[in-house]
Amino acid sequence: MDLKDKLTSSLTKIAQSVEEGANIIAKKSSDVVEISKLNFNISNEEKSIKNKYEEIGKIIFEKYKNSEIIDKDLEEHCKELDNSLTIIKELSNKISNLKGDKEKDD
């Protein structure tokens, strides 16, 4: 085998290796894109589930506020939620009062 044949053979092997490497990279890139799409879809479904839980909770809490009959386990959670809402209202009123007092001083 002369130098030209050896060189041609070596270049052919290099070209094949580069092509195989490019194919592997293309496949992996495709997989990464597909995995990203699937993860995005999972995330959307998880958000949908969270929103449904929130809607269910709001319906149950409204029933509690309207003195409708709800499960005893849920009633305790509703009491805690109602207490938190009361605390938030009180704290917001304190903020409003402080802002009102500060505005009068300015």
XYZ file of C-alpha atoms in Angstrom:
106
model
C 0.000 0.000 0.000
C 1.515 3.272 -1.040
C 1.368 6.541 0.833
C -1.568 7.825 -1.204
C -3.665 4.738 -0.407
C -2.740 4.923 3.288
C -3.655 8.604 3.369
C -6.936 7.978 1.549
C -7.754 5.082 3.877
C -6.928 7.161 6.961
C -9.003 10.117 5.717
C -11.910 7.792 4.965
C -11.744 6.363 8.492
C -11.586 9.875 9.970
C -14.545 10.976 7.847
C -16.536 7.939 8.987
C -15.671 8.625 12.614
C -16.681 12.280 12.266
C -19.935 11.268 10.577
C -20.690 8.713 13.309
C -19.902 11.324 15.950
C -22.152 13.854 14.230
C -24.962 11.278 14.070
C -24.568 10.513 17.771
C -24.623 14.224 18.616
C -27.680 14.775 16.416
C -29.478 11.861 18.120
C -28.577 13.111 21.585
C -29.660 16.655 20.656
C -32.938 15.289 19.395
C -33.361 13.340 22.633
C -32.596 16.433 24.705
C -35.203 18.440 22.792
C -37.777 15.670 23.212
C -37.009 15.345 26.935
C -37.378 19.123 27.317
C -40.768 19.017 25.588
C -41.908 16.137 27.791
C -40.718 17.913 30.954
C -42.556 21.048 29.822
C -45.742 18.997 29.343
C -45.301 17.417 32.779
C -44.869 20.878 34.288
C -48.056 22.091 32.594
C -49.996 19.106 33.914
C -48.625 19.697 37.425
C -49.764 23.336 37.223
C -53.182 22.147 36.086
C -53.385 19.759 39.046
C -52.336 22.530 41.444
C -55.011 24.821 40.005
C -57.663 22.106 40.375
C -56.630 21.508 43.995
C -56.898 25.238 44.579
C -60.364 25.363 42.988
C -61.525 22.403 45.092
C -60.168 24.110 48.198
C -61.969 27.351 47.384
C -65.252 25.489 46.885
C -64.861 23.675 50.214
C -63.874 26.891 52.000
C -66.903 28.727 50.576
C -69.126 25.903 51.839
C -67.488 26.265 55.264
C -68.030 30.054 55.248
C -71.686 29.484 54.278
C -72.068 27.053 57.199
C -72.709 24.152 54.860
C -71.861 20.662 56.000
C -68.323 19.603 55.180
C -66.099 16.764 56.355
C -64.762 17.229 59.902
C -61.151 16.788 58.700
C -61.665 19.614 56.233
C -63.404 21.794 58.787
C -60.220 22.051 60.882
C -58.220 23.118 57.806
C -60.892 25.693 56.978
C -60.701 27.099 60.514
C -56.924 27.429 60.152
C -57.340 29.121 56.774
C -59.966 31.481 58.180
C -57.622 32.328 61.060
C -54.780 33.081 58.631
C -57.059 35.327 56.579
C -58.035 37.206 59.747
C -54.363 37.688 60.678
C -53.571 38.965 57.177
C -56.457 41.431 57.395
C -55.261 42.682 60.789
C -51.679 43.066 59.592
C -52.834 44.880 56.445
C -54.857 47.267 58.594
C -51.769 47.972 60.725
C -49.798 48.730 57.554
C -52.543 51.052 56.332
C -52.592 52.830 59.670
C -48.823 53.262 59.662
C -48.868 54.577 56.110
C -51.690 56.910 56.984
C -49.850 58.217 60.051
C -46.646 58.660 58.047
C -48.450 60.547 55.280
C -49.908 62.919 57.865
C -46.369 63.612 59.196
C -44.966 64.395 55.715
